[in-house]
PDB file of C-alpha atoms in Angstrom:
ATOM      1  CA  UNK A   1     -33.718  32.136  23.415  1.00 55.00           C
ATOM      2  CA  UNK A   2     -32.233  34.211  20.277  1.00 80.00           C
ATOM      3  CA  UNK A   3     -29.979  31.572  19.209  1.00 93.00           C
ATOM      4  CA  UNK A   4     -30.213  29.738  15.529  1.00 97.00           C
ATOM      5  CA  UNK A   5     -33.015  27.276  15.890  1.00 97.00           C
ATOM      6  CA  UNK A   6     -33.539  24.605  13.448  1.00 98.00           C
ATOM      7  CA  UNK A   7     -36.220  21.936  12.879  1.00 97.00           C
ATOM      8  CA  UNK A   8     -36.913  18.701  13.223  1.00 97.00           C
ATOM      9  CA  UNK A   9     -34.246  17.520  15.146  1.00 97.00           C
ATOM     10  CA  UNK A  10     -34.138  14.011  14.156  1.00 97.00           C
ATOM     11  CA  UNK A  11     -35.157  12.924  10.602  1.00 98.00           C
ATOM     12  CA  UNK A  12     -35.543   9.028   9.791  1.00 98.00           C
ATOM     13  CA  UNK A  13     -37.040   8.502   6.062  1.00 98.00           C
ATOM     14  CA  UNK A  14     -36.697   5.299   3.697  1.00 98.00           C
ATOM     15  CA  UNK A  15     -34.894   5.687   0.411  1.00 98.00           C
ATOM     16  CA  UNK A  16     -36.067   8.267  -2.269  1.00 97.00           C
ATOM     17  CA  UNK A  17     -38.642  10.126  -0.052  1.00 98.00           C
ATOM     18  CA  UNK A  18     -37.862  13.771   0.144  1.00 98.00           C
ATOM     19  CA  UNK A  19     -37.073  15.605   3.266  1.00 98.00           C
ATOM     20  CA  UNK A  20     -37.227  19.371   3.726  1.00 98.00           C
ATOM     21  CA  UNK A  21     -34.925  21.068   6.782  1.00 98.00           C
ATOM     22  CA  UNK A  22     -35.826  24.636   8.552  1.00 98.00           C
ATOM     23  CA  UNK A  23     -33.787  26.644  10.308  1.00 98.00           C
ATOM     24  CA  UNK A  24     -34.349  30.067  11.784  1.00 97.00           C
ATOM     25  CA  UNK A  25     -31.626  32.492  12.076  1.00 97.00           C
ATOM     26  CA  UNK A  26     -30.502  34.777  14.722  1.00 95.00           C
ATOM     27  CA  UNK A  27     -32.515  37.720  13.867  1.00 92.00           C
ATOM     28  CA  UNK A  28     -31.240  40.130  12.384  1.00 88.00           C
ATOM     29  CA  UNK A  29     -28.469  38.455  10.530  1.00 93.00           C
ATOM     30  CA  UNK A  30     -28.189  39.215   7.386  1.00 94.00           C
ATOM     31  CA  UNK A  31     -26.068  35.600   6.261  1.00 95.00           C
ATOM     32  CA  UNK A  32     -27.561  32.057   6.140  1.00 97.00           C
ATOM     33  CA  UNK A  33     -25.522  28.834   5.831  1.00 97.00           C
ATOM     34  CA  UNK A  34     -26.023  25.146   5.591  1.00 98.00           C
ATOM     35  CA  UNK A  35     -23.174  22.789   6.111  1.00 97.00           C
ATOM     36  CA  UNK A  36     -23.180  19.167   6.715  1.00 97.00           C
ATOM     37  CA  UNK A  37     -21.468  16.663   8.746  1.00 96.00           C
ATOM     38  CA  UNK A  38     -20.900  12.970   8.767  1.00 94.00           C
ATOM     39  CA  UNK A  39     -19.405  11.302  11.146  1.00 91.00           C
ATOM     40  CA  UNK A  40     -15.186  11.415  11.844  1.00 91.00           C
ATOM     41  CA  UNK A  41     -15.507  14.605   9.640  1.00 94.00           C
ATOM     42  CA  UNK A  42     -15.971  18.014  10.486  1.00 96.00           C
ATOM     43  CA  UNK A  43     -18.533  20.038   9.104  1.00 96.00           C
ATOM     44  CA  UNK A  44     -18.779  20.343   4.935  1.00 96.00           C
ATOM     45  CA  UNK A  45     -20.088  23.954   3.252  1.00 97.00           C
ATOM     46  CA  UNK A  46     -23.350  23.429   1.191  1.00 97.00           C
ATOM     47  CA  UNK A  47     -24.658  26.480   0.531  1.00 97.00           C
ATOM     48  CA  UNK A  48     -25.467  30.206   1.997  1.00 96.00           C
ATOM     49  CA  UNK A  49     -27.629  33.143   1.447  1.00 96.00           C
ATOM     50  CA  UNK A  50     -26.841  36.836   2.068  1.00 95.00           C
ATOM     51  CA  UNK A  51     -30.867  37.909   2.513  1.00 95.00           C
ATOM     52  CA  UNK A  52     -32.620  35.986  -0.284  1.00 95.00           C
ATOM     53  CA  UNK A  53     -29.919  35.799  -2.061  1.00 95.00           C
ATOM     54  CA  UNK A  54     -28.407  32.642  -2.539  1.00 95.00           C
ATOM     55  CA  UNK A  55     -24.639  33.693  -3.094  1.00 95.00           C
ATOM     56  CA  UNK A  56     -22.775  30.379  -3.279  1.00 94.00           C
ATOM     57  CA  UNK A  57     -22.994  26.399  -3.557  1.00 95.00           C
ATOM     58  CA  UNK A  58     -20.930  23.828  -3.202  1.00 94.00           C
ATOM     59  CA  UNK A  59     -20.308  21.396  -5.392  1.00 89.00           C
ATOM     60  CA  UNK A  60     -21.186  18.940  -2.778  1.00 79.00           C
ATOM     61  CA  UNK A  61     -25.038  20.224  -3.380  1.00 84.00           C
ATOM     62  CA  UNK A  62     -26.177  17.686  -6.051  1.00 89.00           C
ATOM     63  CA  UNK A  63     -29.223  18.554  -7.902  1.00 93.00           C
ATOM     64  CA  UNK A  64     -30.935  16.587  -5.491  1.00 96.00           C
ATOM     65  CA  UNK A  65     -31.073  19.354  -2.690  1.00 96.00           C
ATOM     66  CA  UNK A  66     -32.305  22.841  -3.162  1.00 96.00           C
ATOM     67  CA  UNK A  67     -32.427  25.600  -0.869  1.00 97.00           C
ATOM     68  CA  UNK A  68     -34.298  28.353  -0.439  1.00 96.00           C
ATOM     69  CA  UNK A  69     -34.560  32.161   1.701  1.00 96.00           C
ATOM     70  CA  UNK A  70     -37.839  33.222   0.390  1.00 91.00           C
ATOM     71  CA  UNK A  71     -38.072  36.434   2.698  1.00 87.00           C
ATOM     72  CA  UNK A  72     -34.567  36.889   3.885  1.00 86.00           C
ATOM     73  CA  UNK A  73     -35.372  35.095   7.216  1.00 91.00           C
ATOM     74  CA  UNK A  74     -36.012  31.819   7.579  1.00 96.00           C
ATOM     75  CA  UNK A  75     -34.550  29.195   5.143  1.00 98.00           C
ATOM     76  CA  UNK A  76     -35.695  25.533   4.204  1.00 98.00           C
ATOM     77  CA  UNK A  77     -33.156  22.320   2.686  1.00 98.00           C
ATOM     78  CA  UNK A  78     -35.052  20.408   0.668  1.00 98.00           C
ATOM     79  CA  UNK A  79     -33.224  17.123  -0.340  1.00 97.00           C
ATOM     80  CA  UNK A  80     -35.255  15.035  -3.282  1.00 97.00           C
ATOM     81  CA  UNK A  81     -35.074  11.101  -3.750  1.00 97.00           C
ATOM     82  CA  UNK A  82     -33.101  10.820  -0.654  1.00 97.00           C
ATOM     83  CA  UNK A  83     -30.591   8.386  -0.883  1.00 97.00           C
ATOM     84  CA  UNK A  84     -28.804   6.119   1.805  1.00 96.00           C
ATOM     85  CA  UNK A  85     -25.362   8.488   1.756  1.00 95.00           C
ATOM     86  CA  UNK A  86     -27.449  11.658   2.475  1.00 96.00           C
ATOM     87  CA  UNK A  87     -27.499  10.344   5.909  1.00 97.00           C
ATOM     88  CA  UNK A  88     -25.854  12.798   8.363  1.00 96.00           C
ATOM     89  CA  UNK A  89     -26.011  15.939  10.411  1.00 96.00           C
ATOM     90  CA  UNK A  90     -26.876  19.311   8.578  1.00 97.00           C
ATOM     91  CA  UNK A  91     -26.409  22.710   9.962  1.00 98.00           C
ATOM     92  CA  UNK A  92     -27.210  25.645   9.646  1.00 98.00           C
ATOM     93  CA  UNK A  93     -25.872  29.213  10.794  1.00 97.00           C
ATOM     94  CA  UNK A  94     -25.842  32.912  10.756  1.00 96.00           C
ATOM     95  CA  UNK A  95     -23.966  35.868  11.109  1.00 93.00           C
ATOM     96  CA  UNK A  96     -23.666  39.037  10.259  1.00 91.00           C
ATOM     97  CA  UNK A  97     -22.421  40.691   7.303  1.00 87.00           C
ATOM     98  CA  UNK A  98     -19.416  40.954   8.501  1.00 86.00           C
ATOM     99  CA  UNK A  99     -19.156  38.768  12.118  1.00 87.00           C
ATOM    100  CA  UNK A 100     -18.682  35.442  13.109  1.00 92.00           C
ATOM    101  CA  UNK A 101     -21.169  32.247  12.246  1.00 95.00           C
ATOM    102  CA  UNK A 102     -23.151  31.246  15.082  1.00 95.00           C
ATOM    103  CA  UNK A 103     -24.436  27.892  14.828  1.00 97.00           C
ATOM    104  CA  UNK A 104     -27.646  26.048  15.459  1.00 97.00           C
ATOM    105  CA  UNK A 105     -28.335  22.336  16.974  1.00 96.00           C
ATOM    106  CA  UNK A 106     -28.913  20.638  13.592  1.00 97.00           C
ATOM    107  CA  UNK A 107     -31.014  18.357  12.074  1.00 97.00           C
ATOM    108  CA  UNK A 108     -29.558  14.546  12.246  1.00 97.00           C
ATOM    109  CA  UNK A 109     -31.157  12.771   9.039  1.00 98.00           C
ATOM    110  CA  UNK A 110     -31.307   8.987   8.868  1.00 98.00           C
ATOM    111  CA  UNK A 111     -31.925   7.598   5.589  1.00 98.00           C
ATOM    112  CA  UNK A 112     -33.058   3.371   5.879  1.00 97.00           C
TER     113      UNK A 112
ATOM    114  CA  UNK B   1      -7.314  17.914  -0.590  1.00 75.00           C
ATOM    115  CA  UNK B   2      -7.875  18.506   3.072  1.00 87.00           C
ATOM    116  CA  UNK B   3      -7.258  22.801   3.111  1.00 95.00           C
ATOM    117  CA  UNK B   4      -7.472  22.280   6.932  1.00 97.00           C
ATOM    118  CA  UNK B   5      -5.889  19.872   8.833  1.00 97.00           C
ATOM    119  CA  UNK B   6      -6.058  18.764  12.461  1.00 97.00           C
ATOM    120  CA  UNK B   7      -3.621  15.765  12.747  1.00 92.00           C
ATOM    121  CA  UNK B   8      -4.097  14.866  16.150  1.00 95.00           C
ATOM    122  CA  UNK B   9      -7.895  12.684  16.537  1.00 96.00           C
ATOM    123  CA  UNK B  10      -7.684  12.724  20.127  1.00 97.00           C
ATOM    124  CA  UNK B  11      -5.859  14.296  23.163  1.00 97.00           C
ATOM    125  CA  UNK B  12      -6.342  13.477  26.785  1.00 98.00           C
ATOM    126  CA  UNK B  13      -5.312  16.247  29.448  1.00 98.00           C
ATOM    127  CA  UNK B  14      -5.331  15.590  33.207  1.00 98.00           C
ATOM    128  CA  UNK B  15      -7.365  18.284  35.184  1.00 98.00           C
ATOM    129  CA  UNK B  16      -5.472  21.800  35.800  1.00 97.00           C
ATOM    130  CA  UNK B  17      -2.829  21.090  33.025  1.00 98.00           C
ATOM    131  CA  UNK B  18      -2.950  22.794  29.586  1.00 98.00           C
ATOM    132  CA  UNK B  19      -4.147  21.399  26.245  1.00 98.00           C
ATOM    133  CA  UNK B  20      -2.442  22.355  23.629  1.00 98.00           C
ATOM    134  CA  UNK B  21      -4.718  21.284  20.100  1.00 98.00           C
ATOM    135  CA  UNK B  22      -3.186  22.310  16.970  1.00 98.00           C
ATOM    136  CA  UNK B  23      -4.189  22.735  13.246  1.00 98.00           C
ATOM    137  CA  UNK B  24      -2.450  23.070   9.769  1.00 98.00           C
ATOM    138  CA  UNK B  25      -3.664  24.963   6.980  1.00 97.00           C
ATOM    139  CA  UNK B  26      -2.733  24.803   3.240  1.00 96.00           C
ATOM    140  CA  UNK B  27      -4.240  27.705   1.488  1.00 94.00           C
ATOM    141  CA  UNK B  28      -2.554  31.101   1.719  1.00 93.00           C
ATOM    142  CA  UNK B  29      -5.832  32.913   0.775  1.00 93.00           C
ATOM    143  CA  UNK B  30      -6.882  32.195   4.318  1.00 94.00           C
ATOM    144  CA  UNK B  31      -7.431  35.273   6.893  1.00 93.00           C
ATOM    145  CA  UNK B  32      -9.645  34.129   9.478  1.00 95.00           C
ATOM    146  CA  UNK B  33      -9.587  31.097  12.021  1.00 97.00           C
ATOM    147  CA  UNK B  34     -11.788  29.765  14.189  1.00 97.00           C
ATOM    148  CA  UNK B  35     -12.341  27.579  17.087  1.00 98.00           C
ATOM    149  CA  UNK B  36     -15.580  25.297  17.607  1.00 98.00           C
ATOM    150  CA  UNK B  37     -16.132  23.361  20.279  1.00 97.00           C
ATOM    151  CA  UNK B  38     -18.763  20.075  19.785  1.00 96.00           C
ATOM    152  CA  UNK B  39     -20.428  17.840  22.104  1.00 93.00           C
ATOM    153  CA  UNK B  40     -22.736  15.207  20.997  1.00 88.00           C
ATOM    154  CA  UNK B  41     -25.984  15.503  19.325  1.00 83.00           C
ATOM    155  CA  UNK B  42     -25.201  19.774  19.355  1.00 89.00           C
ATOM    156  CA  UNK B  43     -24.189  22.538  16.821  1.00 93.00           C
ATOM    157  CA  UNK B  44     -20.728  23.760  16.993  1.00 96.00           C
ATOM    158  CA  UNK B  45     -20.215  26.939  19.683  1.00 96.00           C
ATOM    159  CA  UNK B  46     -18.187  29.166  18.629  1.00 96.00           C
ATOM    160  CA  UNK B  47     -14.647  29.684  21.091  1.00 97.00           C
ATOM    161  CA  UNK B  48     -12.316  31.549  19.954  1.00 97.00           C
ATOM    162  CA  UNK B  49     -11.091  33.259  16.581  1.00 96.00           C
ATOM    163  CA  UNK B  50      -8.430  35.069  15.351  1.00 96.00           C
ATOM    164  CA  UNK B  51      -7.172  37.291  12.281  1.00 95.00           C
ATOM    165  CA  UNK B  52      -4.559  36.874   9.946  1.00 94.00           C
ATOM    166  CA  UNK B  53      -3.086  40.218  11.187  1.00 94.00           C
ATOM    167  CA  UNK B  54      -2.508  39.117  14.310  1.00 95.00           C
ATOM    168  CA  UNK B  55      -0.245  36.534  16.477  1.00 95.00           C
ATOM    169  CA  UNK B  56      -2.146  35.653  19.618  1.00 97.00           C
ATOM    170  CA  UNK B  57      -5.854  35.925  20.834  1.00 97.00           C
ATOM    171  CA  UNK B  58      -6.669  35.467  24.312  1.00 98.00           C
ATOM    172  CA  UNK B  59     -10.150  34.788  25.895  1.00 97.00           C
ATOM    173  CA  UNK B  60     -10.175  33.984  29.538  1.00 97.00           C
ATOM    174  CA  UNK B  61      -8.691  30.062  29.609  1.00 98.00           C
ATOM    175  CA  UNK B  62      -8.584  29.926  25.593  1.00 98.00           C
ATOM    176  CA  UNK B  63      -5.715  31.431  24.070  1.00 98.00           C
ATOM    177  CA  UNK B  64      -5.134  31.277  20.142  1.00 98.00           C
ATOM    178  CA  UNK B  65      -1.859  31.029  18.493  1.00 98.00           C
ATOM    179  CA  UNK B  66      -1.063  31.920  14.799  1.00 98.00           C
ATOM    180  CA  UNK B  67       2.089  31.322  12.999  1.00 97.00           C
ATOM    181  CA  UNK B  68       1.484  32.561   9.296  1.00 96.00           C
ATOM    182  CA  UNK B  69       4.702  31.600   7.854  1.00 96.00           C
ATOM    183  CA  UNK B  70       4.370  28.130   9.519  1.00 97.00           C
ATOM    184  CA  UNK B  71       0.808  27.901   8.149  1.00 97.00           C
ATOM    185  CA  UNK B  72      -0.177  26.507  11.395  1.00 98.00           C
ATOM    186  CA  UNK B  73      -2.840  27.558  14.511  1.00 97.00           C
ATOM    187  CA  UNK B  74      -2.813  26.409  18.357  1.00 98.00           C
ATOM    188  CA  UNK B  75      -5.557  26.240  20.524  1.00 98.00           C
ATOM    189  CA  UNK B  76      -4.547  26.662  24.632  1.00 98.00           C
ATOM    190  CA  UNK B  77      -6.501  25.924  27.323  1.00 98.00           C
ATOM    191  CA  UNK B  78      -5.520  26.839  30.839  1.00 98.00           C
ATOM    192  CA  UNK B  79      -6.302  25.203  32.978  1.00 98.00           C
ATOM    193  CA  UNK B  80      -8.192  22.551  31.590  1.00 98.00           C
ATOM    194  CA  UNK B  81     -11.508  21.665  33.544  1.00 97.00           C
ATOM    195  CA  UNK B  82     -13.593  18.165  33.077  1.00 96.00           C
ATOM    196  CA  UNK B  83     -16.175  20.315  31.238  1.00 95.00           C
ATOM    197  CA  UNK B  84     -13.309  21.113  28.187  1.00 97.00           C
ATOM    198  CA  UNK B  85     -14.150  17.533  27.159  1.00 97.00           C
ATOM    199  CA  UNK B  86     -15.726  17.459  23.880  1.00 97.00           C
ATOM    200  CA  UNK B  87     -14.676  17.826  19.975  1.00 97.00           C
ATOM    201  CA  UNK B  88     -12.703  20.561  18.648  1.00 98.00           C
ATOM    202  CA  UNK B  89     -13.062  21.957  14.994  1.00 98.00           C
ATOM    203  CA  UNK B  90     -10.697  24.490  13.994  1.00 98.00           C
ATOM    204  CA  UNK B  91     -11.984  26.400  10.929  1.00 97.00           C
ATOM    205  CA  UNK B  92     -10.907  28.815   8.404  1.00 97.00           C
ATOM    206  CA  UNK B  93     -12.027  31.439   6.135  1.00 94.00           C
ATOM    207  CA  UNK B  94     -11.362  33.593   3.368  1.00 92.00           C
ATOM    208  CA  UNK B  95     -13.012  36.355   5.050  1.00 85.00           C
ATOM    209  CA  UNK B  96     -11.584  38.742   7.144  1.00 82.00           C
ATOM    210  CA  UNK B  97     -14.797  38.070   9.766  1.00 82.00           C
ATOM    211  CA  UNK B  98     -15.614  34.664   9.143  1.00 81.00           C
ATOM    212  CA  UNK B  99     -18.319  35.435   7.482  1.00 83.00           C
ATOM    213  CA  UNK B 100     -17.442  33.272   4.197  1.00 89.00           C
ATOM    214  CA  UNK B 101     -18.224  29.600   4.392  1.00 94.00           C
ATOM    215  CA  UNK B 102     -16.201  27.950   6.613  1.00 96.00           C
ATOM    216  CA  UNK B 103     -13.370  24.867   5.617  1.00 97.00           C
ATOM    217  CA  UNK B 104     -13.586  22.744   9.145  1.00 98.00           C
ATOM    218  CA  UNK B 105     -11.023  19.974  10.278  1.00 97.00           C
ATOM    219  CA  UNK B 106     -11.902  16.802  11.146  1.00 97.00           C
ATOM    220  CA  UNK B 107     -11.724  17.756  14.789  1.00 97.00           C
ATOM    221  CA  UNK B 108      -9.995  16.555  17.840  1.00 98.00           C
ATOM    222  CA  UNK B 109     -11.623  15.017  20.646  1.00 98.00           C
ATOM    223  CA  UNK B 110     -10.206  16.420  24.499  1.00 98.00           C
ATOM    224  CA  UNK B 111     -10.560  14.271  27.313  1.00 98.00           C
ATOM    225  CA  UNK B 112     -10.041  16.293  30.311  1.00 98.00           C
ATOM    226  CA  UNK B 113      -9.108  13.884  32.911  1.00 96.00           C
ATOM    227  CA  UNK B 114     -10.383  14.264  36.877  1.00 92.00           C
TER     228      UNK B 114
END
C-alpha cells in the first residue's frame, strides 16, 4: 500500500501530557499537511511543509504544537501540555507540487 | 467567517436517483475545488475536483458543476448506489492544483436509500 499512512491511530492521554503524531507521505511527494477535525466540522488547516520546509501555519497552531519534516519525508505533530479542547481527529496529507492532496486515515486524539 | 459553505447537513437519496450536494464559496481568490468523500473513523478520499477555468467536470457517476459568478459548486451523482452513503466535504483552494491548504465545509451527510 503507497497511500499516506499515519500513526497511532487512536490516542487517549490525560490533561497536559504531550502527544507526538507521525505520518508518512506518499512517496515522492514533495508537500506535507496537517489539518484537524472536530466533530460537525470539516477539516481545519494547521500547518504544511514543501520538503523540510515548513511554508505556512495557521493561526489555529498555538505554541503548544510544533511540527516538524526533518528529512523531507516523514513528519511528526507534537502537541505540548495537551489540553481537553485538543481533542479531535488530525490529518495529514500529501501531494505533489503541483497535484491534488491525498489524504491519510488520521490519528483520533482523546484528551481525559 | 465560514469562506466555504455547505448549507445543507444532510440529504437522503433513494437508490438510482441523483444527488445533487451543493456548496457556496465567499472568497474570489479561490481557483480550485474539491470533493471529499468521508466515512467514519477514515481520512477524506479524494472524488472529484475542478478548476476555476472551467464549468463542468465529469468522472464516471460524479459530475462537478461550477458557477463562478454565482460563487457556488454542485456535486452530481448518477445514479446514486447504497455505497454513496457517507459525508461530503467540498473544499477549496487558492491554488490552481490544490496544492495550497485546503478551506473544507462542514460537510453533508448522503443517505442513499435501498
Amino acid at each position: 500500500d503507497t497511500g499516506v499512512s499515519q500513526d497511532p491511530r487512536h490516542k487517549i492521554t490525560k490533561r497536559g501530557q504531550n502527544v507526538t503524531f507521525r505520518c508518512d507521505p506518499i512517496s515522492e511527494h514533495n508537500r506535507l499537511y496537517w489539518y484537524r477535525q472536530t466533530l460537525g466540522q470539516g477539516p481545519e488547516f494547521l500547518t504544511y511543509f514543501q520538503n523540510e520546509a515548513q511554508l505556512e501555519k495557521s493561526r489555529l497552531l498555538s505554541d503548544r504544537f510544533s511540527a516538524e519534516r526533518p528529512k523531507g519525508s516523514f513528519s511528526t505533530l507534537e502537541i505540548q501540555r495537551t489540553e481537553q479542547g485538543d481533542s479531535a481527529m488530525y490529518l495529514c496529507a500529501s501531494s505533489f507540487i503541483v497535484g491534488t492532496q491525498y489524504f491519510g486515515p488520521g490519528t483520533r486524539l482523546l484528551v481525559l | 467567517d465560514q469562506q466555504v459553505k455547505q448549507n445543507s447537513p444532510s440529504l437522503s437519496v433513494q437508490e438510482g436517483r441523483i444527488s445533487i450536494l451543493n456548496c457556496d464559496y465567499t472568497n474570489s481568490m479561490f481557483d480550485y475545488f474539491l470533493w471529499y468523500k468521508k466515512y467514519p473513523a477514515e481520512g477524506p478520499t479524494f472524488l472529484i475536483s475542478i478548476s476555476s477555468i472551467k464549468d463542468k467536470n465529469e468522472d464516471g457517476r460524479f459530475t462537478v458543476f461550477l458557477n463562478k459568478s454565482a460563487k457556488h459548486l454542485s456535486l452530481h451523482i448518477v445514479p446514486s448506489q447504497p455505497g454513496d452513503s457517507a459525508v461530503y466535504f467540498c473544499a477549496a483552494s487558492t491554488g490552481n492544483s490544490g496544492n495550497t491548504p485546503l478551506v473544507f465545509g462542514k460537510g453533508t451527510r448522503l443517505s442513499v436509500i435501498a
